[in-house]
Coordinates of C-alpha atoms and ligand atoms in Angstrom, one line a residue:
X1 CA -37.9 -7.7 -13.9
X2 CA -34.3 -6.4 -13.5
X3 CA -33.5 -3.6 -16.0
X4 CA -30.8 -5.3 -18.3
X5 CA -27.9 -3.4 -19.6
X6 CA -24.9 -4.6 -21.7
X7 CA -21.1 -4.0 -22.4
X8 CA -18.1 -6.1 -23.8
X9 CA -16.2 -6.0 -20.4
X10 CA -17.8 -5.3 -17.0
X11 CA -14.7 -3.8 -14.6
X12 CA -16.0 -4.5 -10.9
X13 CA -14.2 -1.9 -8.8
X14 CA -11.9 1.0 -9.3
X15 CA -8.6 0.7 -7.9
X16 CA -5.4 0.3 -9.9
X17 CA -6.1 -3.0 -10.8
X18 CA -9.4 -2.3 -12.2
X19 CA -8.9 0.9 -14.2
X20 CA -5.6 -0.8 -16.0
X21 CA -7.8 -3.3 -17.5
X22 CA -11.1 -1.2 -18.2
X23 CA -8.3 1.5 -20.0
X24 CA -6.4 -1.1 -21.7
X25 CA -10.0 -2.9 -23.1
X26 CA -11.3 0.5 -24.0
X27 CA -8.3 1.1 -26.0
X28 CA -9.0 -2.0 -27.8
X29 CA -12.1 -1.1 -29.3
X30 CA -14.2 -2.8 -26.5
X31 CA -17.2 -1.2 -25.0
X32 CA -16.2 -0.9 -20.9
X33 CA -18.5 -0.6 -18.3
X34 CA -17.0 0.4 -14.9
X35 CA -18.5 -0.3 -12.0
X36 CA -17.7 0.7 -8.0
X37 CA -19.6 0.1 -4.6
X38 CA -18.2 3.2 -2.8
X39 CA -19.5 6.5 -3.7
X40 CA -16.1 7.6 -5.0
X41 CA -13.5 6.3 -7.8
X42 CA -9.9 5.2 -6.5
X43 CA -10.2 2.5 -3.4
X44 CA -7.1 1.7 -1.6
X45 CA -5.1 2.9 -4.6
X46 CA -6.1 6.8 -4.2
X47 CA -4.7 6.8 -0.9
X48 CA -1.6 4.8 -1.3
X49 CA 2.1 6.2 -2.0
X50 CA 1.2 4.9 -5.8
X51 CA 4.7 3.6 -6.4
X52 CA 4.9 0.2 -8.3
X53 CA 8.3 -2.4 -8.3
X54 CA 9.0 -2.9 -11.8
X55 CA 11.8 -4.3 -12.5
X56 CA 13.9 -3.6 -16.1
X57 CA 11.7 -0.4 -16.8
X58 CA 12.9 2.3 -18.4
X59 CA 13.4 4.2 -15.9
X60 CA 14.8 1.5 -14.2
X61 CA 17.8 0.9 -16.5
X62 CA 17.8 4.8 -17.2
X63 CA 18.5 5.1 -13.0
X64 CA 21.0 2.2 -13.8
X65 CA 22.7 3.8 -15.8
X66 CA 23.3 6.8 -14.6
X67 CA 23.9 5.3 -11.1
X68 CA 26.3 2.4 -12.5
X69 CA 24.1 -0.1 -11.0
X70 CA 23.4 -3.0 -12.9
X71 CA 20.5 -5.3 -12.8
X72 CA 18.7 -7.9 -14.9
X73 CA 16.5 -10.5 -15.1
X74 CA 18.1 -13.0 -13.6
X75 CA 19.6 -11.2 -10.5
X76 CA 15.5 -10.5 -10.2
X77 CA 14.9 -14.1 -10.0
X78 CA 17.2 -14.8 -8.1
X79 CA 16.1 -12.6 -5.3
X80 CA 12.4 -13.5 -5.9
X81 CA 13.5 -17.0 -5.4
X82 CA 14.9 -16.2 -2.2
X83 CA 12.0 -14.2 -1.0
X84 CA 9.3 -17.0 -2.0
X85 CA 10.8 -19.5 -1.3
X86 CA 8.7 -23.0 -2.0
X87 CA 5.9 -20.2 -3.2
X88 CA 7.9 -19.2 -6.2
X89 CA 5.1 -19.1 -8.8
X90 CA 7.5 -19.5 -12.0
X91 CA 4.4 -19.1 -14.8
X92 CA 3.2 -15.9 -13.3
X93 CA 6.6 -14.2 -12.1
X94 CA 7.6 -15.1 -15.6
X95 CA 4.7 -13.2 -17.2
X96 CA 5.0 -10.0 -14.8
X97 CA 9.7 -9.8 -15.8
X98 CA 7.9 -9.6 -19.1
X99 CA 5.1 -7.7 -18.7
X100 CA 5.4 -5.4 -15.9
X101 CA 8.0 -2.9 -17.9
X102 CA 5.9 -3.5 -21.6
X103 CA 3.1 -2.2 -19.3
X104 CA 4.9 0.9 -18.2
X105 CA 5.9 1.4 -21.5
X106 CA 2.2 1.3 -23.0
X107 CA 0.7 2.9 -20.4
X108 CA 3.2 6.1 -20.8
X109 CA 3.0 6.3 -24.9
X110 CA -0.7 5.7 -24.8
X111 CA -2.6 6.9 -22.3
X112 CA -2.0 10.1 -19.4
X113 CA 0.0 7.8 -16.8
X114 CA 3.1 8.7 -16.3
X115 CA 5.9 7.6 -13.9
X116 CA 9.6 8.1 -12.9
X117 CA 12.2 6.7 -11.4
X118 CA 13.0 5.8 -7.4
X119 CA 16.5 5.1 -5.8
X120 CA 14.6 2.9 -3.3
X121 CA 16.6 -0.3 -2.1
X122 CA 14.6 -3.4 -2.4
X123 CA 13.1 -4.3 1.4
X124 CA 16.1 -7.0 1.3
X125 CA 18.8 -5.2 -0.5
X126 CA 21.8 -7.8 0.7
X127 CA 19.9 -10.8 0.1
X128 CA 21.2 -12.1 -3.5
X129 CA 20.3 -10.2 -6.5
X130 CA 18.9 -6.9 -4.2
X131 CA 19.1 -3.6 -6.0
X132 CA 17.7 0.1 -5.6
X133 CA 16.6 1.1 -8.9
X134 CA 13.2 -1.3 -9.5
X135 CA 10.7 1.1 -8.1
X136 CA 8.9 4.0 -10.2
X137 CA 6.6 6.5 -8.7
X138 CA 3.6 8.2 -10.7
X139 CA 3.8 11.7 -11.5
X140 CA 2.1 14.5 -9.7
X141 CA -0.8 15.4 -12.2
X142 CA -2.8 18.8 -12.5
X143 CA -6.2 18.8 -11.0
X144 CA -6.8 21.5 -13.5
X145 CA -7.5 18.1 -16.0
X146 CA -9.9 16.4 -14.3
X147 CA -12.8 18.8 -15.0
X148 CA -16.0 17.4 -13.1
X149 CA -14.1 14.2 -12.2
X150 CA -12.3 15.7 -9.7
X151 CA -15.4 15.7 -7.7
X152 CA -16.0 11.7 -7.7
X153 CA -12.2 11.1 -7.2
X154 CA -11.5 9.3 -3.7
X155 CA -9.3 11.9 -1.6
X156 CA -6.3 11.0 0.5
X157 CA -6.6 9.9 3.5
X158 CA -6.9 13.4 5.7
X159 CA -4.6 11.9 8.1
X160 CA -2.1 11.9 6.7
X161 CA -2.6 15.8 4.7
X162 CA -0.7 18.9 6.0
X163 CA -2.6 21.8 6.4
X164 CA -4.7 20.4 3.5
X165 CA -1.6 19.7 1.1
X166 CA -0.8 15.9 0.2
X167 CA 2.8 15.0 0.7
X168 CA 3.9 14.3 -2.4
X169 CA 7.1 11.7 -2.9
X170 CA 9.1 10.4 -0.4
X171 CA 11.6 13.0 -1.1
X172 CA 9.4 15.7 -0.3
X173 CA 8.5 14.1 3.1
X174 CA 12.5 14.5 3.3
X175 CA 12.1 18.3 2.4
X176 CA 9.5 18.2 5.2
X177 CA 11.0 16.6 7.8
X178 CA 14.4 18.0 7.3
X179 CA 12.7 21.8 7.4
X180 CA 13.7 22.5 10.6
X181 CA 17.7 22.2 10.0
X182 CA 18.2 23.0 6.7
X183 CA 17.6 26.6 4.9
X184 CA 17.3 24.7 1.7
X185 CA 14.5 22.0 2.8
X186 CA 13.2 25.6 4.6
X187 CA 13.0 27.1 1.2
X188 CA 11.5 24.5 -1.0
X189 CA 8.8 24.1 2.2
X190 CA 8.0 27.7 1.8
X191 CA 7.6 27.5 -2.2
X192 CA 5.2 24.5 -1.5
X193 CA 3.0 25.6 0.8
X194 CA 3.3 29.1 -0.9
X195 CA 1.7 27.5 -4.1
X196 CA -0.5 25.3 -2.2
X197 CA -2.2 28.1 -0.4
X198 CA -2.6 30.2 -3.8
X199 CA -4.4 26.9 -5.1
X200 CA -6.9 27.2 -2.1
X201 CA -7.4 30.8 -2.2
X202 CA -7.9 30.9 -6.3
X203 CA -9.5 27.7 -7.0
X204 CA -10.8 26.1 -3.5
X205 CA -8.6 23.1 -3.5
X206 CA -4.8 21.8 -3.9
X207 CA -4.5 21.8 -7.7
X208 CA -1.8 18.9 -7.3
X209 CA -2.6 15.7 -7.3
X210 CA -0.3 13.2 -6.2
X211 CA 1.3 9.5 -5.4
X212 CA -1.8 6.8 -5.6
X213 CA -4.5 9.6 -6.2
X214 CA -2.4 10.6 -9.3
X215 CA -2.4 7.2 -10.6
X216 CA -6.2 6.6 -10.8
X217 CA -6.7 10.6 -11.8
X218 CA -4.6 9.6 -14.4
X219 CA -6.2 6.2 -15.4
X220 CA -9.7 8.0 -14.7
X221 CA -9.0 10.7 -17.1
X222 CA -7.9 8.4 -19.7
X223 CA -10.8 6.7 -19.4
X224 CA -13.3 8.7 -19.6
X225 CA -11.7 10.4 -22.7
X226 CA -12.5 6.8 -24.3
X227 CA -15.8 6.8 -23.6
X228 CA -15.9 4.6 -20.3
X229 CA -18.6 5.3 -17.8
X230 CA -18.1 4.6 -13.9
X231 CA -21.0 3.7 -12.0
X232 CA -20.5 5.0 -8.3
X233 CA -22.6 3.7 -5.5
X234 CA -23.2 0.2 -7.5
X235 CA -22.1 -3.0 -5.6
X236 CA -21.9 -5.8 -8.0
X237 CA -23.7 -8.2 -5.9
X238 CA -23.3 -12.0 -7.7
X239 CA -21.9 -13.2 -11.1
X240 CA -24.2 -14.0 -13.9
X241 CA -23.0 -17.7 -15.5
X242 CA -24.3 -18.9 -19.1
X243 CA -23.6 -22.3 -19.0
X244 CA -20.0 -22.8 -17.6
X245 CA -19.4 -18.9 -18.7
X246 CA -18.9 -16.1 -16.7
X247 CA -21.6 -13.5 -18.9
X248 CA -21.9 -10.7 -16.7
X249 CA -23.2 -9.5 -13.0
X250 CA -26.2 -8.0 -11.2
X251 CA -25.5 -4.8 -9.8
X252 CA -27.5 -2.8 -6.9
X253 CA -27.5 0.7 -8.8
X254 CA -29.7 3.8 -6.9
X255 CA -31.1 0.9 -5.3
X256 CA -32.0 -1.2 -7.7
X257 CA -31.1 -4.4 -9.0
X258 CA -29.5 -4.0 -12.6
X259 CA -28.4 -6.9 -14.8
X260 CA -25.0 -6.5 -16.7
X261 CA -23.9 -8.5 -19.2
X262 CA -20.9 -8.6 -20.6
X263 CA -20.3 -10.3 -24.2
X264 CA -16.7 -11.2 -23.5
X265 CA -15.7 -10.9 -20.1
X266 CA -15.6 -9.5 -15.8
X267 CA -12.7 -8.4 -14.4
X268 CA -12.7 -8.0 -10.3
X269 CA -11.0 -5.8 -9.0
X270 CA -12.7 -5.3 -5.7
X271 CA -9.4 -4.6 -3.8
X272 CA -9.1 -8.4 -1.9
X273 CA -10.8 -8.6 1.7
X274 CA -8.6 -6.6 4.4
X275 CA -12.6 -5.9 5.6
X276 CA -14.0 -9.4 5.6
X277 CA -13.9 -10.6 9.3
X278 CA -15.0 -14.1 8.7
X279 CA -12.3 -14.6 5.9
X280 CA -10.0 -13.0 8.2
X281 CA -10.8 -15.4 11.0
X282 CA -10.3 -18.5 8.2
X283 CA -7.1 -17.3 7.2
X284 CA -5.0 -14.9 9.3
X285 CA -2.6 -16.0 12.2
X286 CA -2.6 -15.6 15.8
X287 CA -4.0 -12.5 17.3
X288 CA -4.7 -11.2 14.1
X289 CA -7.5 -13.7 12.9
X290 CA -9.7 -12.1 15.9
X291 CA -9.1 -9.1 16.3
X292 CA -11.1 -5.9 14.9
X293 CA -9.6 -4.8 11.8
X294 CA -7.2 -1.7 12.3
X295 CA -6.1 -1.1 8.4
X296 CA -6.1 2.0 6.0
X297 CA -8.0 -0.1 3.8
X298 CA -11.4 1.4 2.9
X299 CA -14.6 0.1 4.2
X300 CA -16.2 -1.2 1.1
X301 CA -13.0 -4.0 0.9
X302 CA -15.3 -6.7 2.5
X303 CA -14.3 -9.2 0.0
X304 CA -16.8 -9.2 -2.4
X305 CA -14.8 -9.9 -5.8
X306 CA -13.5 -12.9 -4.0
X307 CA -17.0 -14.5 -2.6
X308 CA -18.4 -13.9 -6.0
X309 CA -15.8 -15.8 -8.4
X310 CA -16.0 -18.7 -5.2
X311 CA -20.1 -18.9 -5.9
X312 CA -19.0 -19.5 -10.0
X313 CA -16.6 -22.0 -8.4
X314 CA -13.2 -20.5 -8.3
X315 CA -10.2 -21.9 -6.1
X316 CA -9.2 -19.4 -3.4
X317 CA -4.9 -19.8 -2.8
X318 CA -4.4 -19.8 0.8
X319 CA -1.3 -21.4 0.2
X320 CA 1.2 -18.2 0.4
X321 CA 3.7 -17.1 2.7
X322 CA 1.8 -14.5 4.2
X323 CA -1.9 -13.6 3.8
X324 CA -1.5 -10.3 3.9
X325 CA 0.6 -7.6 2.8
X326 CA 1.3 -6.2 6.3
X327 CA 1.4 -2.9 8.0
X328 CA 2.0 -1.8 11.5
X329 CA -1.1 0.9 12.6
X330 CA -2.5 2.8 15.5
X331 CA -6.0 3.9 15.9
X332 CA -7.8 6.7 17.3
X333 CA -10.0 6.6 19.9
X334 CA -13.7 5.8 19.1
X335 CA -12.4 5.4 15.2
X336 CA -14.9 3.7 12.8
X337 CA -13.2 4.0 9.6
X338 CA -9.5 4.0 7.7
X339 CA -9.2 7.8 8.6
X340 CA -9.0 7.0 12.1
X341 CA -6.2 4.6 11.2
X342 CA -2.6 6.0 10.6
X343 CA 0.1 3.8 8.8
X344 CA 3.5 3.5 10.7
X345 CA 5.2 3.7 7.6
X346 CA 7.7 6.4 8.1
X347 CA 8.3 7.2 12.0
X348 CA 9.2 4.5 13.7
X349 CA 12.2 3.9 11.8
X350 CA 13.5 7.1 12.6
X351 CA 16.0 7.5 15.4
X352 CA 14.9 7.8 19.0
X353 CA 11.5 5.3 18.7
X354 CA 11.5 1.6 19.5
X355 CA 8.9 -0.9 19.7
X356 CA 8.1 -3.2 23.2
X357 CA 5.8 -5.9 24.3
X358 CA 4.0 -5.2 27.8
X359 CA 7.0 -7.2 29.2
X360 CA 9.0 -3.9 28.5
X361 CA 11.1 -5.8 26.3
X362 CA 11.4 -5.2 22.0
X363 CA 10.3 -8.0 20.0
X364 CA 12.1 -6.5 16.4
X365 CA 14.0 -4.4 14.3
X366 CA 11.9 -1.4 14.4
X367 CA 13.2 -0.2 10.8
X368 CA 12.9 -3.2 9.1
X369 CA 10.0 -3.5 6.3
X370 CA 6.3 -3.3 7.7
X371 CA 5.7 -6.4 6.0
X372 CA 8.3 -8.4 7.9
X373 CA 7.4 -6.4 11.1
X374 CA 4.2 -7.3 11.7
X375 CA 4.6 -11.0 11.3
X376 CA 7.5 -10.4 14.3
X377 CA 5.1 -9.0 16.3
X378 CA 2.2 -11.8 16.1
X379 CA 4.8 -14.3 16.7
X380 CA 6.2 -12.3 19.4
X381 CA 2.4 -11.9 20.6
X382 CA 2.6 -15.6 20.6
X383 CA 5.2 -16.5 22.2
X384 CA 5.2 -14.3 25.2
X385 CA 1.6 -14.3 26.1
X386 CA 0.4 -10.7 24.5
X387 CA -1.8 -9.1 23.0
X388 CA -0.7 -5.2 22.3
X389 CA 2.5 -3.8 21.3
X390 CA 3.5 -0.6 21.8
X391 CA 5.5 2.5 20.3
X392 CA 8.1 4.6 22.1
X393 CA 9.6 7.4 21.3
X394 CA 11.4 10.7 23.5
X395 CA 10.8 14.4 23.6
X396 CA 13.5 14.7 21.2
X397 CA 12.1 11.9 18.6
X398 CA 8.1 13.5 18.7
X399 CA 9.6 16.9 18.6
X400 CA 11.7 15.9 15.5
X401 CA 9.6 13.0 13.6
X402 CA 6.0 13.3 15.1
X403 CA 4.5 10.3 16.0
X404 CA 1.2 8.9 14.0
X405 CA -1.1 11.6 14.0
X406 CA 0.6 13.4 16.4
X407 CA 2.5 15.9 14.1
X408 CA 6.4 17.4 14.8
X409 CA 6.8 20.4 16.7
X410 CA 5.7 23.0 17.0
X411 CA 2.2 21.6 15.8
X412 CA 0.6 21.0 19.1
X413 CA -0.5 17.5 20.4
X414 CA -2.7 18.0 23.4
X415 CA -5.7 16.7 21.9
X416 CA -3.9 13.4 21.2
X417 CA -3.1 13.3 24.8
X418 CA -6.8 14.1 26.1
X419 CA -8.3 11.8 23.9
X420 CA -6.3 9.0 25.3
X421 CA -4.4 8.3 21.6
X422 CA -1.1 9.0 23.5
X423 CA 0.4 8.3 26.3
X424 CA 3.0 11.1 27.8
X425 CA 5.5 10.6 31.4
X426 CA 8.3 12.0 32.9
X427 CA 10.2 8.8 32.7
X428 CA 10.4 5.4 31.6
X429 CA 8.9 4.0 34.3
X430 CA 6.1 6.2 34.5
X431 CA 5.1 6.0 30.8
X432 CA 5.4 1.9 31.6
X433 CA 2.7 2.3 34.8
X434 CA 0.8 4.4 33.0
X435 CA 0.1 1.6 30.5
X436 CA 0.4 -1.8 32.0
X437 CA 4.0 -2.2 31.0
X438 CA 6.5 -3.7 33.0
X439 CA 8.3 -0.8 34.2
X440 CA 11.7 -2.4 35.0
X441 CA 12.0 -4.1 32.0
X442 CA 11.2 -0.9 30.0
X443 CA 13.5 1.4 31.8
X444 CA 16.4 -1.4 31.2
X445 CA 15.4 -1.9 27.7
X446 CA 16.0 1.9 26.9
X447 CA 19.1 2.2 28.7
X448 CA 20.2 -0.6 27.0
X449 CA 18.8 0.3 23.2
X450 CA 20.4 4.0 24.0
X451 CA 23.8 2.5 25.0
X452 CA 23.7 1.0 21.6
X453 CA 22.3 3.6 19.6
X454 CA 24.8 6.5 20.6
X455 CA 27.4 3.9 19.0
X456 CA 25.4 3.6 16.3
X457 CA 24.8 -0.3 16.6
X458 CA 21.8 -2.9 17.5
X459 CA 22.9 -6.2 19.1
X460 CA 19.6 -7.4 20.0
X461 CA 18.0 -7.0 16.4
X462 CA 20.4 -5.8 14.1
X463 CA 18.5 -2.5 13.3
X464 CA 20.5 0.0 11.1
X465 CA 22.5 -2.9 9.5
X466 CA 21.1 -2.6 6.1
X467 CA 20.7 -0.5 3.5
X468 CA 17.0 -0.5 3.6
X469 CA 17.3 0.8 7.2
X470 CA 19.5 3.4 6.6
X471 CA 17.2 4.7 3.9
X472 CA 14.4 4.9 6.1
X473 CA 16.2 6.5 8.7
X474 CA 17.6 10.2 9.3
X475 CA 20.6 10.6 7.0
X476 CA 21.8 13.3 9.0
X477 CA 22.1 11.5 12.2
X478 CA 25.0 9.3 12.7
X479 CA 26.8 7.0 13.3
X480 CA 23.7 5.2 12.5
X481 CA 21.0 7.1 10.6
X482 CA 18.4 4.2 12.1
X483 CA 19.2 4.2 15.6
X484 CA 19.0 6.7 18.1
X485 CA 19.2 7.5 21.8
X486 CA 15.8 7.6 24.0
X487 CA 17.2 10.1 26.7
X488 CA 15.3 13.3 26.8
X489 CA 12.2 12.7 28.6
X490 CA 9.3 12.9 28.9
X491 CA 8.8 10.1 27.1
X492 CA 5.6 9.0 24.7
X493 CA 4.1 6.2 23.7
X494 CA 1.3 4.7 20.9
X495 CA -0.4 1.2 20.9
X496 CA 0.1 -0.3 17.7
X497 CA -1.9 -2.9 15.9
X498 CA -0.9 -5.7 13.8
X499 CA -2.9 -4.0 10.5
X500 CA -2.3 -4.4 6.7
X501 CA -2.1 -2.6 3.5
X502 CA -4.1 -5.1 1.4
X503 CA -4.7 -8.8 1.6
X504 CA -2.7 -11.3 -0.5
X505 CA -4.5 -14.6 -0.4
X506 CA -6.9 -14.2 -3.0
X507 CA -8.3 -16.1 -6.1
X508 CA -6.0 -18.4 -7.9
X509 CA -5.2 -16.9 -11.4
X510 CA -2.9 -18.0 -14.1
X511 CA -0.4 -16.0 -16.1
X512 CA -3.4 -14.2 -18.2
X513 CA -4.9 -13.3 -15.0
X514 CA -7.5 -16.1 -15.7
X515 CA -9.5 -16.8 -12.9
X516 CA -8.9 -20.7 -12.2
X517 CA -12.1 -23.1 -11.2
X518 CA -12.1 -25.9 -8.8
X519 CA -11.0 -28.3 -11.9
X520 CA -8.1 -26.6 -12.4
X521 CA -9.2 -24.9 -15.6
X522 CA -10.1 -21.0 -16.2
X523 CA -13.1 -20.0 -15.5
X524 CA -14.1 -18.4 -19.2
X525 CA -15.0 -15.2 -18.8
X526 CA -13.5 -14.5 -15.7
X527 CA -10.1 -12.3 -14.6
X528 CA -9.2 -10.9 -11.7
X529 CA -6.5 -7.9 -11.0
X530 CA -5.1 -6.1 -7.9
X531 CA -5.1 -7.8 -4.5
X532 CA -8.5 -9.8 -5.6
X533 CA -5.6 -12.3 -7.3
X534 CA -3.5 -13.9 -4.7
X535 CA 0.0 -12.4 -4.9
X536 CA 2.3 -13.2 -7.6
X537 CA 5.4 -13.1 -5.0
X538 CA 3.8 -15.6 -3.3
X539 CA 2.9 -13.3 0.2
X540 CA 6.5 -11.7 0.2
X541 CA 7.5 -8.4 0.0
X542 CA 10.3 -7.8 -2.4
X543 CA 10.6 -3.8 -2.8
X544 CA 8.6 -0.5 -2.7
X545 CA 5.2 -0.9 -5.2
X546 CA 5.2 -5.0 -4.8
X547 CA 0.8 -4.7 -4.6
X548 CA 0.1 -1.5 -7.2
X549 CA 3.0 -3.1 -9.6
X550 CA 1.6 -6.3 -10.0
X551 CA -2.0 -5.5 -10.0
X552 CA -1.7 -2.1 -12.7
X553 CA 0.5 -5.3 -14.9
X554 CA -1.8 -8.2 -14.5
X555 CA -4.8 -5.2 -15.2
X556 CA -2.9 -4.8 -18.1
X557 CA -2.1 -8.5 -19.2
X558 CA -6.2 -9.3 -18.2
X559 CA -7.2 -6.8 -21.0
X560 CA -4.4 -8.3 -23.8
X561 CA -6.1 -11.3 -23.2
X562 CA -9.7 -10.5 -22.9
X563 CA -9.0 -8.5 -26.5
X564 CA -6.9 -11.2 -27.9
X565 CA -10.1 -13.6 -27.4
X566 CA -12.6 -10.9 -28.6
X567 CA -10.5 -10.9 -32.0
X568 CA -9.2 -7.6 -31.5
X569 CA -5.7 -5.9 -32.0
X570 CA -3.9 -6.6 -28.5
X571 CA -3.1 -3.4 -27.1
X572 CA 0.8 -3.2 -26.5
X573 CA 1.4 -5.6 -29.5
X574 CA 0.9 -9.5 -30.0
Ligands
FAD1 C1 -1.4 4.5 3.2 C2 -1.0 3.0 2.1 C3 0.4 3.3 1.3 C4 0.2 2.1 0.2 N1 1.3 2.5 -0.6 C5 1.4 1.6 -1.6 C6 2.2 1.9 -2.8 O1 3.1 3.0 -2.9 N2 2.6 0.6 -3.5 C7 1.9 -0.7 -3.6 O2 2.6 -1.3 -3.9 N3 1.2 -0.5 -2.4 C8 0.5 0.5 -1.6 N4 -0.2 0.3 -0.7 C9 -0.9 -0.9 -0.8 C10 -2.0 -0.6 -2.7 O3 -2.3 0.6 -2.2 C11 -3.2 -1.7 -2.3 O4 -2.5 -2.7 -2.0 C12 -3.7 -1.7 -4.0 O5 -4.3 -0.2 -4.2 C13 -4.5 -2.5 -4.1 O6 -5.4 -2.0 -5.2 P1 -6.7 -3.1 -6.2 O7 -6.9 -2.6 -7.2 O8 -6.8 -4.3 -5.7 O9 -7.7 -2.5 -5.0 P2 -8.3 -1.2 -4.4 O10 -7.5 0.0 -5.3 O11 -8.8 -1.0 -2.5 O12 -10.2 -1.0 -5.3 C14 -11.0 -2.1 -5.0 C15 -11.9 -1.2 -5.3 O13 -13.5 -2.2 -5.3 C16 -14.4 -1.9 -4.8 N5 -15.4 -2.4 -4.4 C17 -15.3 -3.5 -3.3 N6 -16.4 -4.1 -3.5 C18 -17.1 -3.9 -4.9 C19 -18.3 -4.5 -5.3 N7 -18.6 -5.4 -5.1 N8 -18.5 -3.9 -6.3 C20 -18.0 -2.7 -6.9 N9 -17.0 -2.4 -6.2 C21 -16.4 -3.1 -5.2 C22 -14.0 -0.9 -3.5 O14 -14.8 0.1 -3.0 C23 -12.4 0.0 -4.1 O15 -13.0 0.8 -4.4 C24 -0.4 0.9 0.1 C25 -1.8 1.2 1.1 C26 -1.8 2.0 1.9 C27 -3.4 2.3 2.8

């Protein structure tokens, strides 16, 4: 006979969506239990940038006033109509536009969560309604405030640390990359590293928690202060039904099944299906359908939330522009999990890098947003009969920016050459021959690209024309921050995969985050947040923070609806 536990709200998963629901329900006085499959809490969110796309937030308004940038709901709607095309979900988008800024106010005023404004171009800033003030970042958090919780807070992806230090915001990253050329940046880095080494000497670990990990830490601190227990190594296995309502879940805890009955609701926040090979095979296009996942998403995100909901009659929404939030990735030979995968967010868009297929030709604007680059790659694979792509850089580029796992000079790159992650050759032709790329074509591609790059233009793919491309480039490089010739051998290459930061297709939910059943009605007692929900932006990626913004907002919305149904005071007001 399985043990039985009772709570008001059972939250499955411990990423941003799940923990926001947990905290907000607990604030409404509900008895909440969080159950997490992994041994540490935080999910993909803990390894993320911790950026949220929240048009109209108090921070966006203040930043807009400072920069003289106007923004309003109609501009955002116009922008989203362009971004989402036929997948514009009016009810949920309206809920998002209304509640995302309120969520920011609520979390900042009632929990440990704090944000800061970011001047960051939307991903298509030249599109009607595009802007550059809509993203917010999560403020760093002090490990000293976490106490025992620190032991089970998920760490950063280790490969993204620099001598054990997690680099914080995009702006801080720019300081690190500029340190070799700017005395001010170097002074910043020295101060930062000195504090880091002091922490290591005195406390044994860095005391500054940054980005997505700070968001999780802040939510977890609040949850624990409110008495919310976290069960770890405790996967939910199936939902429990009572009549036509979901009444809890069966959880495997310490190897034993436990029936957890939830009086009011179950919230699914199990992080979508980036590691579910069967569903990928059904839902992904082209080569991505059959390849091994090469994703920085955790190995635990195998689609449990979606599967469990489907078992009780939930609808899966496959009608989106894209099945996933795409990300070009690379992988160390022999890698078995997310720690062997590199998210190519900031190197490919720098001067001196291009991407090619085995035919030696480029296939896209390498500085395009990650969500645009991968579909272009998959499309080029289909059209040109390829199954691989390569990031190629010259000696100057790799020394200056690094290349995936390979760090900028003076960090040695020998181990990556030895283990086969990185390939080096004196000339483009020799590099091509080592990799099975058409040598003549690659040499010609590099000559053509470099000639135009020196003039600051890319007639083939228009790289460097968007403000987004230039923002991601090198602000000190001219005439175009996104374009630089590849003319200083030796030349280097890394194989690139069509990966993802998370999935977009997911459970059909309404504007209250209620999971919709086959009959088109909400399933009583069942909510979803984060990537278990199908993406509110119809599978597009409007700007920085376009998955965590919705995760947190719809987690908050779910909790408010649960509180309302339970007859409690609704957090954040009616
Ligand atoms: C390097 C990187 C940077 C990123 N930066 C950003 C960014 O700045 N902004 C942005 O918007 N997006 C970003 N993303 C994407 C973003 O991190 C994810 O889309 C988002 O965090 C997903 O949140 P979630 O709550 O749905 O799931 P997760 O945060 O993945 O949490 C899901 C949790 O559920 C657990 N789980 C799974 N199955 C079960 C089960 N059966 N029972 C119990 N628990 C279960 C998992 O173990 C996991 O801990 C980034 C991603 C990466 C990899």
